[in-house]
Structure formats: structure tokens, C-alpha cells
XYZ file of C-alpha atoms in Angstrom:
717
model
C -20.626 -4.813 -16.651
C -23.391 -2.483 -16.092
C -22.822 -0.571 -12.842
C -25.328 -0.299 -10.190
C -25.767 1.389 -6.753
C -26.065 -0.306 -3.586
C -28.195 1.151 -0.949
C -27.191 1.472 2.465
C -29.587 -0.826 4.250
C -28.415 -4.489 5.041
C -29.039 -6.617 2.313
C -29.921 -10.164 1.983
C -26.854 -11.356 0.038
C -24.434 -10.342 2.707
C -26.637 -12.264 5.275
C -26.683 -15.398 3.106
C -22.625 -14.891 2.389
C -22.220 -14.728 6.163
C -24.725 -17.468 7.107
C -22.926 -19.760 4.629
C -19.408 -18.766 5.921
C -20.436 -19.835 9.643
C -22.075 -22.872 8.472
C -18.827 -23.721 6.680
C -17.096 -22.865 9.898
C -19.252 -25.259 12.062
C -18.616 -28.108 9.718
C -15.023 -27.498 9.837
C -14.706 -27.024 13.394
C -16.439 -30.410 14.042
C -13.832 -31.918 11.448
C -10.803 -30.337 13.276
C -12.161 -31.759 16.587
C -11.884 -35.288 15.217
C -8.235 -34.774 13.688
C -5.534 -36.068 16.215
C -2.534 -34.651 15.035
C 0.373 -32.252 16.078
C -2.137 -29.388 15.661
C -4.367 -30.260 18.524
C -2.480 -27.871 21.041
C -1.371 -24.577 20.833
C 2.100 -23.684 22.220
C 2.115 -22.379 25.483
C 3.054 -18.624 25.482
C 4.662 -18.724 29.105
C 7.130 -20.912 27.403
C 8.674 -17.875 25.216
C 11.754 -16.939 26.059
C 12.694 -14.505 23.374
C 11.124 -12.505 20.445
C 10.603 -13.977 17.293
C 13.512 -14.275 14.818
C 12.375 -12.771 11.391
C 14.005 -13.733 8.129
C 13.542 -11.146 5.297
C 14.798 -10.732 1.755
C 14.876 -7.106 1.914
C 18.225 -7.003 -0.016
C 17.160 -9.559 -2.493
C 18.802 -12.415 -0.332
C 17.684 -14.345 3.032
C 18.897 -12.885 6.002
C 18.115 -12.008 9.613
C 16.036 -8.846 10.043
C 18.418 -7.532 12.715
C 21.416 -8.127 10.424
C 19.786 -5.665 7.509
C 21.767 -2.359 7.723
C 18.655 -0.172 7.112
C 15.323 0.728 8.914
C 12.835 -2.418 8.039
C 9.533 -3.030 9.596
C 8.581 -6.838 9.037
C 5.191 -8.638 9.562
C 5.767 -12.511 10.059
C 2.778 -14.860 9.531
C 2.371 -14.890 13.218
C 2.490 -11.217 13.440
C -0.074 -10.874 10.630
C -2.494 -13.081 12.340
C -2.210 -11.816 15.736
C -2.859 -8.002 14.536
C -5.695 -9.098 12.251
C -3.901 -7.767 9.259
C -6.155 -8.075 6.101
C -5.329 -5.183 4.056
C -2.609 -2.496 3.061
C -3.979 -0.048 5.360
C -3.802 -2.455 8.468
C 0.006 -2.722 8.150
C 0.702 0.532 7.166
C -1.008 2.074 9.947
C 1.592 0.162 12.379
C 4.604 1.552 10.602
C 5.645 5.066 11.731
C 6.669 7.777 9.274
C 4.460 6.086 6.534
C 0.711 6.714 5.721
C -1.679 5.521 3.383
C -4.692 7.745 2.753
C -8.099 6.744 0.757
C -9.093 9.334 -1.646
C -11.510 9.650 -4.618
C -11.912 5.818 -5.874
C -12.028 2.518 -4.614
C -8.376 1.703 -5.415
C -7.020 5.229 -5.242
C -4.868 5.823 -2.344
C -1.964 8.266 -1.411
C 1.181 6.442 0.272
C 3.625 8.882 2.183
C 6.869 7.598 3.161
C 9.493 10.032 4.974
C 7.495 13.074 3.275
C 7.800 11.658 -0.183
C 4.196 11.686 -1.426
C 2.109 9.544 -3.837
C 0.895 11.200 -6.910
C -2.526 10.339 -8.419
C -2.526 8.394 -11.723
C 1.037 8.520 -11.677
C 4.054 6.332 -10.391
C 4.351 5.301 -6.675
C 7.013 6.613 -4.656
C 7.392 3.359 -2.969
C 8.132 0.078 -4.986
C 5.602 -2.443 -4.379
C 6.969 -6.043 -5.003
C 4.455 -9.114 -4.597
C 6.350 -12.525 -5.053
C 9.224 -10.930 -6.874
C 7.025 -8.894 -9.327
C 6.730 -5.149 -9.136
C 3.249 -3.774 -8.840
C 3.772 -0.819 -11.224
C 0.281 0.760 -11.001
C -0.460 3.018 -8.229
C -4.059 1.220 -8.281
C -2.314 -2.181 -7.226
C -1.390 -1.118 -3.523
C -4.865 -1.185 -2.211
C -4.853 -4.792 -1.454
C -7.050 -7.493 0.339
C -4.258 -9.308 2.259
C -5.077 -13.066 2.949
C -2.691 -16.197 2.882
C 0.376 -13.762 3.298
C 3.638 -15.401 4.397
C 5.414 -12.116 5.034
C 5.390 -8.434 4.955
C 8.474 -6.203 4.691
C 8.524 -2.233 4.759
C 11.744 -0.675 3.611
C 12.226 3.135 4.513
C 14.388 5.526 2.646
C 15.214 5.248 -1.127
C 16.180 1.979 -2.493
C 16.743 3.064 -6.078
C 20.033 1.116 -6.074
C 18.131 -2.194 -5.244
C 14.473 -1.697 -6.609
C 15.234 1.206 -9.277
C 12.444 3.281 -10.366
C 9.845 4.569 -7.818
C 11.741 3.191 -5.001
C 12.251 6.863 -4.011
C 10.547 6.584 -0.725
C 11.059 3.132 0.109
C 9.735 -0.621 -0.752
C 7.268 -2.854 0.047
C 8.022 -6.667 -0.189
C 5.067 -8.856 0.186
C 5.127 -12.814 -0.057
C 2.427 -15.228 -0.490
C 2.438 -18.551 1.137
C 3.779 -21.585 -0.865
C 2.096 -24.913 -0.700
C 3.617 -27.396 1.736
C 4.111 -31.168 2.099
C 0.950 -32.036 3.071
C -2.746 -31.236 2.605
C -3.948 -28.144 4.620
C -6.696 -25.512 4.598
C -7.928 -22.368 6.431
C -11.382 -20.589 6.475
C -11.699 -16.978 7.940
C -14.944 -15.194 8.249
C -15.902 -11.793 10.011
C -19.093 -9.730 10.171
C -18.975 -6.320 11.218
C -20.504 -2.720 11.753
C -22.280 -1.579 8.598
C -23.388 -5.003 7.505
C -19.682 -5.549 6.596
C -18.851 -9.070 5.539
C -15.177 -10.585 5.184
C -14.635 -13.967 4.068
C -11.267 -15.743 3.098
C -10.195 -19.379 2.530
C -7.332 -21.666 1.379
C -6.794 -24.995 0.318
C -3.093 -26.384 -0.115
C -2.062 -29.833 -1.445
C 1.349 -31.357 -2.539
C 0.909 -32.258 -6.298
C 3.060 -35.207 -7.480
C 6.904 -35.452 -6.997
C 8.179 -32.112 -5.327
C 5.090 -29.865 -6.506
C 2.565 -27.941 -4.695
C -0.750 -26.291 -5.462
C -2.152 -23.343 -3.091
C -5.546 -21.951 -4.083
C -7.004 -18.909 -2.082
C -9.833 -16.530 -2.301
C -11.554 -13.685 -0.511
C -14.923 -11.919 -0.651
C -15.996 -8.611 0.798
C -19.294 -6.575 1.026
C -20.060 -3.491 3.272
C -23.121 -1.343 3.726
C -21.121 1.588 4.682
C -20.740 3.785 7.729
C -20.584 7.233 6.056
C -23.835 8.776 5.196
C -24.518 11.203 2.502
C -26.523 13.807 4.409
C -28.666 14.682 1.034
C -29.544 11.331 -0.427
C -29.629 9.589 3.242
C -27.674 6.657 1.662
C -24.113 5.469 2.424
C -21.385 6.525 0.237
C -18.622 4.005 1.289
C -20.355 0.782 0.403
C -18.805 -2.323 -1.082
C -21.399 -4.085 -3.317
C -18.495 -6.782 -3.925
C -14.962 -7.050 -3.812
C -13.892 -10.885 -4.576
C -10.425 -12.181 -5.386
C -9.263 -15.785 -6.077
C -5.472 -16.705 -6.229
C -3.853 -19.889 -7.486
C 0.008 -20.472 -7.047
C 1.823 -23.718 -8.237
C 5.380 -24.535 -7.280
C 7.493 -27.485 -8.729
C 10.956 -28.373 -8.323
C 12.105 -30.601 -11.121
C 15.464 -31.499 -10.007
C 18.101 -30.264 -7.740
C 19.045 -27.483 -10.015
C 15.726 -26.180 -11.437
C 12.588 -24.938 -9.862
C 9.356 -23.003 -10.945
C 6.691 -20.690 -9.088
C 3.408 -19.857 -11.484
C 0.835 -17.272 -10.021
C -2.289 -16.158 -11.277
C -5.036 -13.840 -9.559
C -8.304 -12.289 -10.527
C -10.053 -9.642 -8.786
C -13.607 -7.946 -9.499
C -14.952 -5.031 -7.318
C -17.853 -2.574 -7.491
C -17.952 0.169 -4.680
C -18.737 3.641 -3.805
C -16.439 6.489 -5.066
C -15.805 10.175 -4.962
C -17.894 10.854 -2.094
C -15.624 14.062 -0.884
C -17.446 16.368 1.646
C -18.076 20.148 0.483
C -16.655 22.430 3.157
C -18.132 25.896 2.844
C -16.100 26.989 5.730
C -13.024 25.869 4.106
C -11.419 24.826 7.242
C -9.567 21.592 7.200
C -10.999 20.843 10.816
C -14.276 21.370 9.936
C -15.590 17.707 9.435
C -19.055 17.517 7.636
C -20.729 14.760 5.814
C -21.009 14.302 1.984
C -23.820 16.008 0.393
C -23.641 15.109 -3.501
C -26.820 14.663 -5.364
C -24.887 11.938 -7.868
C -24.134 8.617 -5.811
C -20.581 7.872 -6.838
C -19.339 4.429 -8.151
C -16.079 2.759 -8.920
C -16.128 -0.643 -10.843
C -13.437 -2.643 -12.338
C -11.165 -5.684 -12.386
C -7.751 -6.661 -12.202
C -5.750 -9.731 -13.394
C -2.472 -10.596 -12.681
C 0.067 -13.682 -13.684
C 3.603 -14.168 -12.994
C 6.129 -17.105 -13.737
C 9.199 -17.607 -11.739
C 12.123 -19.726 -12.461
C 15.414 -20.568 -10.400
C 18.472 -22.312 -11.780
C 21.237 -23.363 -9.686
C 24.418 -22.891 -11.496
C 26.941 -23.787 -8.841
C 28.309 -20.523 -7.924
C 25.344 -18.631 -8.557
C 21.525 -18.850 -8.962
C 19.908 -17.349 -11.735
C 16.386 -16.269 -11.584
C 13.868 -15.141 -14.288
C 10.673 -13.476 -13.371
C 7.818 -12.556 -15.857
C 4.966 -10.443 -14.888
C 1.804 -9.330 -16.461
C -1.040 -7.279 -15.350
C -4.401 -6.034 -16.815
C -6.134 -3.546 -14.693
C -9.512 -1.539 -15.324
C -10.918 1.070 -12.688
C -13.930 3.183 -13.881
C -15.626 5.637 -11.983
C -18.717 7.802 -12.231
C -19.920 10.703 -9.836
C -20.518 14.255 -8.766
C -17.931 16.900 -9.888
C -19.400 19.638 -7.834
C -19.728 17.400 -4.834
C -22.906 19.177 -3.839
C -26.698 19.236 -4.511
C -29.214 22.263 -5.925
C -30.500 22.801 -2.584
C -27.533 23.364 -0.405
C -25.758 25.123 -3.522
C -28.342 26.637 -5.843
C -25.740 28.544 -7.522
C -24.227 25.179 -9.042
C -20.908 24.432 -10.408
C -18.574 27.417 -10.054
C -21.749 29.769 -9.448
C -22.877 28.860 -13.095
C -26.131 27.757 -12.172
C -25.522 23.892 -13.285
C -24.915 20.635 -11.629
C -21.982 18.708 -13.218
C -21.185 15.156 -13.021
C -17.657 13.391 -13.989
C -16.314 10.056 -14.940
C -13.001 8.117 -15.821
C -12.202 5.017 -17.776
C -8.662 3.708 -16.841
C -7.150 0.560 -18.828
C -3.733 -0.732 -17.800
C -1.953 -3.346 -19.184
C 1.794 -4.129 -17.831
C 4.313 -6.531 -18.830
C 7.543 -7.124 -16.921
C 10.586 -9.422 -17.266
C 13.848 -9.499 -14.907
C 16.663 -11.753 -14.961
C 18.644 -11.787 -11.938
C 22.298 -13.709 -10.621
C 22.713 -14.188 -7.069
C 26.001 -15.391 -5.846
C 25.636 -18.534 -3.681
C 28.929 -18.278 -1.515
C 28.975 -17.199 2.130
C 32.469 -15.948 1.661
C 33.420 -12.325 2.247
C 32.348 -11.187 -1.238
C 28.705 -11.696 -2.222
C 27.204 -10.127 -5.281
C 24.003 -9.792 -7.577
C 23.409 -8.547 -11.084
C 20.553 -8.153 -12.978
C 18.436 -6.782 -16.003
C 14.864 -5.458 -15.857
C 12.337 -4.501 -18.828
C 8.860 -2.997 -18.123
C 6.058 -1.988 -20.763
C 3.092 -0.049 -19.692
C 0.175 0.790 -21.824
C -2.598 3.026 -20.275
C -5.680 4.442 -21.768
C -7.317 7.185 -19.903
C -10.737 8.722 -20.885
C -11.846 11.687 -18.825
C -15.416 13.293 -19.124
C -17.432 15.951 -17.561
C -21.158 15.850 -18.194
C -24.234 18.163 -17.576
C -26.155 16.645 -14.554
C -30.015 16.848 -14.929
C -31.159 13.706 -13.334
C -28.731 12.618 -10.729
C -28.106 9.457 -12.601
C -24.630 7.707 -13.432
C -25.661 6.812 -17.139
C -25.691 10.609 -18.163
C -22.060 10.090 -19.005
C -23.100 8.060 -21.925
C -26.558 9.256 -22.725
C -26.363 13.237 -21.676
C -24.371 16.442 -22.777
C -20.756 16.102 -22.484
C -18.993 19.400 -21.236
C -15.281 17.844 -21.381
C -14.169 14.719 -23.131
C -10.388 13.845 -23.040
C -8.987 10.834 -24.594
C -5.432 9.656 -24.314
C -3.041 6.704 -24.776
C 0.143 6.124 -23.106
C 3.002 3.487 -24.084
C 5.771 3.580 -21.759
C 8.954 1.462 -22.122
C 11.436 1.121 -18.957
C 14.777 -0.521 -19.068
C 17.119 -1.203 -16.275
C 20.562 -2.826 -15.504
C 21.902 -3.264 -11.950
C 24.148 -4.725 -9.536
C 25.086 -4.904 -5.966
C 27.779 -6.198 -3.628
C 28.679 -6.776 0.176
C 32.187 -7.204 1.104
C 33.389 -8.173 4.425
C 36.534 -5.935 4.803
C 37.048 -7.747 8.233
C 35.058 -9.793 10.648
C 33.010 -6.992 11.884
C 33.142 -4.483 9.027
C 31.274 -4.889 5.666
C 31.063 -2.384 2.740
C 28.266 -2.850 0.635
C 27.316 -1.096 -2.821
C 24.816 -0.953 -5.321
C 24.238 0.819 -8.819
C 21.494 0.895 -10.980
C 20.741 2.534 -14.458
C 16.901 3.220 -15.144
C 15.678 4.562 -18.709
C 12.158 5.378 -19.309
C 10.861 6.216 -22.786
C 7.370 7.669 -22.627
C 4.810 8.194 -25.372
C 1.317 9.955 -25.405
C -1.325 9.924 -28.032
C -4.359 12.442 -27.718
C -6.843 10.334 -29.342
C -9.047 13.266 -30.044
C -6.503 15.057 -32.343
C -3.902 12.223 -32.959
C -1.380 14.508 -31.474
C 1.865 12.656 -30.229
C 4.261 13.657 -27.413
C 7.300 11.621 -26.400
C 9.978 12.271 -23.933
C 12.892 10.182 -22.104
C 13.780 10.079 -18.415
C 16.718 8.262 -17.006
C 18.777 8.180 -13.961
C 21.885 6.501 -12.424
C 21.185 5.579 -8.837
C 24.118 4.559 -6.712
C 23.846 3.221 -2.981
C 26.810 2.893 -0.623
C 26.598 1.365 3.077
C 29.172 0.535 5.704
C 28.099 -1.547 8.495
C 30.231 -2.497 11.812
C 28.866 -5.327 13.719
C 30.125 -5.353 17.401
C 28.704 -8.789 17.661
C 25.611 -11.060 16.502
C 23.309 -8.631 18.239
C 24.759 -5.293 17.684
C 25.563 -3.003 14.647
C 25.743 0.393 13.393
C 25.658 1.596 9.820
C 25.933 4.663 7.699
C 24.375 4.813 4.243
C 23.962 7.019 1.162
C 21.149 6.034 -1.247
C 19.265 7.697 -4.187
C 16.082 7.286 -5.667
C 14.390 8.207 -9.089
C 10.418 8.771 -9.928
C 10.038 9.327 -13.585
C 8.496 12.345 -15.033
C 5.650 12.087 -17.601
C 3.004 13.625 -19.097
C -0.424 15.402 -17.630
C -3.594 15.268 -19.736
C -3.621 17.286 -23.181
C -3.974 20.839 -23.293
C -3.438 21.664 -19.511
C -1.354 24.238 -18.054
C 1.483 21.821 -17.266
C 1.966 19.327 -19.953
C 4.917 17.597 -19.009
C 6.027 17.045 -15.464
C 9.741 16.535 -14.464
C 11.455 13.451 -13.047
C 12.144 13.422 -9.122
C 15.466 12.557 -7.897
C 16.309 12.172 -4.204
C 19.423 11.563 -2.256
C 19.612 10.273 1.201
C 22.324 10.155 4.032
C 21.315 8.004 6.870
C 23.026 6.644 10.078
C 21.530 4.136 12.105
C 21.821 1.022 14.696
C 20.303 -2.201 15.320
C 20.553 -3.841 18.698
C 19.160 -7.032 20.779
C 19.713 -7.611 24.357
C 18.802 -9.928 27.211
C 18.896 -12.968 24.975
C 16.470 -11.242 22.446
C 14.015 -10.207 24.991
C 14.761 -6.698 24.085
C 15.275 -5.270 20.644
C 16.082 -1.242 20.065
C 16.667 0.011 16.672
C 17.076 3.517 15.252
C 18.342 6.025 12.481
C 18.439 9.420 11.852
C 18.228 10.601 7.823
C 18.682 13.628 5.829
C 17.330 13.834 2.201
C 17.328 16.438 -0.609
C 14.794 16.228 -3.295
C 15.019 17.624 -6.666
C 11.671 18.278 -8.546
C 9.438 17.126 -6.018
C 6.423 15.921 -7.418
C 2.847 17.186 -6.164
C -0.689 16.839 -7.297
C -3.642 19.126 -7.584
C -7.188 19.372 -9.342
C -7.784 21.639 -12.137
C -11.701 21.411 -12.151
C -12.288 23.872 -15.010
C -10.523 21.151 -17.322
C -11.517 18.312 -15.427
C -7.945 17.505 -15.131
C -5.694 16.249 -12.494
C -2.400 17.595 -12.704
C 1.006 16.866 -11.376
C 3.699 19.773 -10.887
C 7.108 19.915 -9.407
C 8.779 21.890 -6.470
C 12.192 22.643 -7.267
C 14.305 21.500 -4.188
C 13.022 20.278 -1.016
C 15.043 19.420 2.292
C 13.997 16.366 4.365
C 15.078 15.069 7.674
C 14.063 13.071 10.856
C 14.732 10.337 13.184
C 13.310 6.814 13.637
C 13.035 4.664 16.869
C 11.891 1.173 17.384
C 11.564 -0.895 20.682
C 10.177 -4.395 21.249
C 10.239 -6.195 24.482
C 9.235 -9.413 26.112
C 8.665 -8.241 29.486
C 6.942 -11.220 31.093
C 5.335 -14.573 30.223
C 3.265 -14.077 27.157
C 3.602 -10.245 27.402
C 5.023 -8.343 24.591
C 5.213 -4.364 24.329
C 6.324 -2.414 21.186
C 6.671 1.189 20.076
C 7.934 2.979 17.202
C 8.496 6.708 16.409
C 9.215 8.487 13.461
C 9.569 12.207 12.563
C 9.851 14.178 9.269
C 10.726 17.604 8.671
C 10.272 18.886 5.023
C 11.072 22.224 3.949
C 10.437 23.702 0.462
C 13.956 25.536 -0.247
C 13.190 26.504 -3.940
C 10.026 26.706 -5.774
C 10.002 28.849 -8.970
C 6.256 28.414 -9.915
C 5.281 29.335 -6.296
C 7.792 31.471 -4.744
C 5.814 32.466 -1.800
C 5.857 28.782 -0.445
C 9.676 28.661 0.300
C 10.199 27.620 3.753
C 6.767 25.676 3.815
C 5.938 21.847 4.334
C 5.396 19.613 1.552
C 1.948 18.707 0.802
C 0.539 15.707 2.814
C 3.302 15.793 5.141
C 2.907 14.695 8.793
C 5.649 15.874 11.117
C 5.429 13.120 13.384
C 4.142 9.699 14.021
C 3.863 7.308 17.229
C 2.804 3.629 17.377
C 2.713 1.803 20.549
C 0.828 -1.249 22.053
C 0.975 -4.577 23.693
C 0.091 -8.177 23.140
C -0.843 -10.562 25.932
C -0.918 -14.354 25.193
C -2.016 -16.676 28.172
C -3.044 -20.226 28.475
C -6.697 -20.749 29.551
C -6.350 -24.498 29.423
C -3.846 -26.954 28.046
C -5.204 -26.229 24.484
C -7.035 -22.884 24.419
C -5.161 -19.531 24.785
C -6.680 -16.063 25.519
C -4.999 -13.265 23.003
C -5.438 -9.595 23.968
C -3.737 -7.022 21.752
C -4.158 -3.071 21.579
C -2.802 -0.653 19.057
C -2.303 3.042 19.688
C -1.572 5.553 16.795
C -0.704 9.235 16.893
C -0.479 10.931 14.036
C 0.902 14.628 14.106
C -0.223 17.819 12.209
C -0.679 17.023 8.361
C 0.095 19.886 6.178
C -2.175 19.343 3.047
C -1.103 21.795 0.419
C 2.244 23.522 -0.535
C 0.563 26.979 0.996
C 0.479 25.593 4.270
C -2.705 27.301 4.708
C -4.643 24.122 5.779
C -3.584 22.269 8.518
C -5.264 19.158 10.104
C -4.672 18.712 13.796
C -3.305 15.612 15.735
C -5.041 12.335 15.169
C -5.295 9.674 17.811
C -6.657 5.995 17.017
C -6.909 3.096 19.353
C -7.566 -0.372 18.342
C -8.086 -3.521 20.200
C -8.108 -7.437 18.979
C -9.378 -10.101 21.723
C -9.600 -13.892 20.960
C -9.767 -17.182 22.228
C -7.704 -19.781 20.038
C -6.306 -23.053 19.704
C -3.940 -24.358 17.100
C -6.825 -25.319 15.004
C -9.477 -22.558 15.404
C -9.919 -19.062 16.911
C -12.729 -16.646 17.667
C -11.801 -12.608 17.872
C -13.214 -9.384 18.552
C -11.644 -6.518 16.540
C -12.195 -2.902 17.001
C -10.490 -0.009 15.217
C -10.840 3.923 15.907
C -12.443 3.064 19.165
C -12.757 6.635 20.094
C -14.329 7.607 16.809
C -11.941 10.095 15.655
C -13.268 12.259 12.980
C -10.519 13.413 10.357
C -9.867 13.666 6.415
C -7.835 11.099 4.546
C -7.731 13.685 1.578
C -8.137 17.470 1.638
C -8.006 19.759 -1.099
C -8.581 23.709 -0.391
C -10.204 26.002 -2.932
C -6.802 27.064 -4.358
C -5.858 23.583 -5.431
C -9.133 21.694 -5.761
C -10.191 23.813 -8.880
C -13.574 24.245 -7.349
C -15.013 27.294 -5.537
C -15.108 25.261 -2.125
C -12.824 23.159 -0.335
C -13.564 19.268 -0.474
C -12.249 16.588 1.942
C -12.518 12.754 1.949
C -13.690 11.408 5.429
C -11.911 8.665 7.216
C -13.672 5.644 8.341
C -15.384 5.932 11.952
C -15.160 3.576 14.604
C -15.842 0.053 13.500
C -16.026 -3.413 14.944
C -16.162 -7.078 13.650
C -16.424 -10.533 14.874
C -14.274 -12.906 13.147
C -14.042 -16.772 13.342
C -11.152 -18.939 11.607
C -10.484 -22.832 11.418
C -7.473 -24.356 10.171
C -7.075 -27.943 9.069
């Protein structure tokens, strides 16, 4: 594919797509109005007498959320629709002590959970699971979420259950299965910046005990962040479309199958960091580079799951394969010859950059889960993952401000590497009811990563092995069906690996984390009030952190020897009146560098990208306007405390307050909504790299989205 850059003005393809979507909506609305079935009326919110009961699979078996002895934020189908969740960013913004920040390329994000930080081009600190298949590339977390059954966010290390990369927690996403009748849905929205977002699904039974569900989405966006030098918007999305098919079949009483495949193609703006000449993290300036950055690529993903009932246990086989490509082109000095005539590092030249990333992932898991509901329940399994990653990084002399200079111009740097990694694991877990009220749970997992990197320029080969034993133990005491307390010791492991060849830190170490946690989960007043909380303390050895070395065009991962982290989390939900729910969550993270041999002056500082505390609060009010028509109003408030950008703590971003609202009228069959985000137009950076760690002679920051709004219409049939 030949990349092209989209202008910031409104484009006819977006308007055509919106017109088609609204035309389809009108047609389907007419059809739905003539359909006489049980979906013709929506339940009266005034009849709700308790909060929703959510069933999760956080511990690899189905159980009530309030029975799970850990801090889990769960989003059911109903909550996903009510909150207007359409992306990973949307649900992360509602979870205290978890943040997800855009940075650099279209798919690049930094997730932080309880102070444990994402590393660019490396393993995530959070295990991401979609329909039972681990998403083992950092680039897979930025998802467009459509046709989703449930989202579960587990906080704290989950190595005993999920293995490698669950050092900060785990996120379990479950897509919807086909039902026993034909159904469909179409959702279309139009928003600020000529933003179009359309998704749809068709589901139908197939033959005897089979079902097919096909879903898809399309996005385009003119953007809202303007380049002050070119006058064009840098955060545009030329296109981002995805299609997904899911086929389920129950062959008999003992054997069932679940096949899933998806394909995504995207092209969007990239690497539009602002140059901050003042060097201050609170100086919010617009991007001004002379090269318009671009990301383009695609993701193909497929999986096969088989469940076999063996009487006393269920044997599950999950096979997954992913092919991911993400390429980017853009500015390396992030400025222009007018604002900075001295050019890149004062050398009097303009410089551009680009990277070609290709990743193939193959995984296989076999899991055996006991079926008995007696006092002893267990899980055992084995896991294998092969990762092949090719990465080419180039820097070029910029003379024309065009992207094709990376192929036709003068190259200053050309690094080409190939990585082939094999990961193996064996694990087991159990729950034993010591008494009717007291349960002991344990898990143990061994992970081995065998890594190999080849420098394609020289033929040099590097190899390294990283392994870890990850235990977990939990003691749970249930006072009754609505109240419990627990104490947990859990561990996490993030593999080490290789930086680019010929950089000053050639190999970074594996990170290990031990966590002690005590908490409670309670419901009161016949489930009209839920109150949960926990206190945790963790020790991380070889804490991984990221910085850029522009002189070698290299993104580098280093280690901090020892880090201590502690904090508290509180959650409350209440049904305070007919149709009126209020909710709030608080999380604190106090991280302290205890030992850092490479940078001893940082001892006592906070770890990079740490936010000291966060608060989420809001309400949702549903009321009946007629026998079939409801009004829904939802307000979400998010407070983010100070953010410490790098290990020296010299640059700190002040608190951020974000307000969102969603208002709509709806029936069981259709709905029309208005959604607003960041209504006070708060300015902040989602990534900031000071001069000492950017590799440049200026600081750079990646601007957050300003205030946005969208009008949405949806139909179910």
C-alpha cells in the first residue's frame, strides 16, 4: 500500500459513509417498528430493585464478581452500551489506578497499572486476553470495541493465573456469541472533526446447535489537533476498518468448538509530538513539524477453541495466530526550519524517521478445569508462544518534507533486526474450602522465554533465556453470601530482552514483582449498595523503563534495580432511587525508587509515568418517558493526580480533571444519543519526554485530545 496523507478539512468519503449509515438506520427503524415481538418495549427503570449481578471468568472459571477475592472492575454488555464504550481508552478511563496514554504511532499506547509501566516495542505489563487468546503484542491493546459481551480488569500481578506479562494485572475481553435466533445491530455516530464511527453485526443460528456472528466497524476522522506550521490536522484517521467473524458449534453433549477470525486495516496520523522550547511539562503548545507523520498497517487474527467434557473435568484447547504490521514515517527533529533554523541537534539539517514493524505470533494452550462444585477445585495447563518480530528503523536527511524520502533520499541510520522468541509455561491452581466460610486458593506457574535476535546488517546473533517461577496464595473468609475479606500474596514476571543492536544498553533484564494485598468485598441493602476496597504493597526488582536515544535513532529499555509501591483502592456503587445509580472509585499509587545503580541520584524519586492518585465518579439516571421510551443520562468525572514523567522527577504534569456526559432516548429496539468528552477542554500531554531522555536538544510532548462531541444512532433487530 502506498501511504497518503489526509488533509484536515471535511472530506466527501466521510460524508458519504455517514449518509449511507443514516439511510440504513432509517430503513431498519421502519423495519423494527413493524416487528411485533418481546423487544418492542424497554424495561421500566423504576422496577429495578438491586444493582446488576455480574458473572466473570477472572479466575478462568465462571463466578460472581463479588465472590472473586481480588480487585476487579467489570463492564457488562449493559454497562458498555450505557457508558458508550467503543475503545480501550473508554473503559480504562473509568478504572482508578489504571491509565492508557496515546503516544507516537496510531497503535502505540502506554498502559500503567498500579505504577507498573508499559514499555515501547516490548512486552506489556498487563496480560490482554480476547476470547481466551493472549494478545502478546503491545500494539494489540488499542482496540475498537464493538459487539462485546464483557470486559474485566484485574489489578495487581496475576502471574500465577496468566503468566508472563501479567505483572501489573490482566484484562479479559469477551466478544458476543451467536444466539438461537436471527438478530442484528447497526450503530453510527458523527462528531467533531468530521469523525465518523460505524459498526454493525449480524447473528444467525446455523444448522443444529451452531451459530455464526459477523461484525464490523469503520472509522474516519479529520482530527482536532492542528499543526501550527502546516495548518493541517495531525491526528486524522484516513481509515480504520475491521471485520470479525465468529462461528460456534456444539457437536454433542461433550464437544464444542469456537472459531474466530478478524482483519483490521488502518492509516492515520503519527509522531506529532510538540517541541517544547521552554522544557516545561505544563507548557501546552501545538505540533509544528514540517513533515506530516503517518502510520499505516494491518492486523490479521484467528483462533480456534475446543472444549471437551471429560466427566470430572473439561479439557480446553486454544490455538491462536496473529500477523501484525505497523509502519510509520515522520519528523525526527519534530520542528521546522523557520522555528528552529539550527535544525536537528544544531547541525543545520532537518531529519526524518521511519520504522517498519512486522510481528507474527502463534500460541497454543491446553487447559484442564475440574467440574466439581465440592470443596476442592483445580485447574492445570500448559502454554506455548512463538513470536517472530522484524524491525527496521531508519533516519533520513529531510530536504523536501515528503515521506518518500525514506526510500529515495539519503539515509543517516539504517538498523535492521529480526527477533525469534519461544515461550513455554506450565501452571496449576486450586481452591480448597477449609470450612463453609474459609477458602484457601493457590497457583503456581513456571515461564521460560528463549529469545534470539539477528542483526540483518551484520549477521550477528544474540541469544538469551529468561525464566521465573510465579506463585500465588489467597485466603478468603466469607461472612455470608454478600461479604468477604481476603489476603493475597501474588507475583508477576516480565521477560527481559534485546534493544536494537549497537546501542548503549544492548540487553535489558527481566522484571519481577512481589505483591501483598488485603481487601474486602461487600454488598448491602439487598444489593442496592456495593462497597469494595483493598490495600497493597509491592516490591519490583529490575523495574523496566523507556527512553529515546535520538543520536542512534534507538528506543531503549533500561532497568531500575529496586522499586517499592503501595496504595489503596476503594469502590462504591449505589442504587439510590428508582433508575438512579451513583458510583465512585479511588486509587492511590506511591512508588519509590529504592536502588538505581545506573542513576543513583534518582533514589527516593517516583517511577516514570506514575500518577499518585486517581478518582472516578458519576451517576446514571434512567427514567421512562412513555411505556416504550426511556431517557438515559450519564455523567462521568475523572481526576488524575500529578504525573511524574521520568526517573529524575524534574518534569511533573499537574492534576487533570475530565468531564464526560452521555444523554439519549431509547427503546429496546433503537436509541439516539449525544456524547461529550473532556467538556472543559482540559489541556495536557499523554506522553512527555524531557531533553535528558528524549535524545533531542528540546523536550517533546504528545498532546491529548481536546473537547469532543458526537451524535449517535443505533438500531437493533
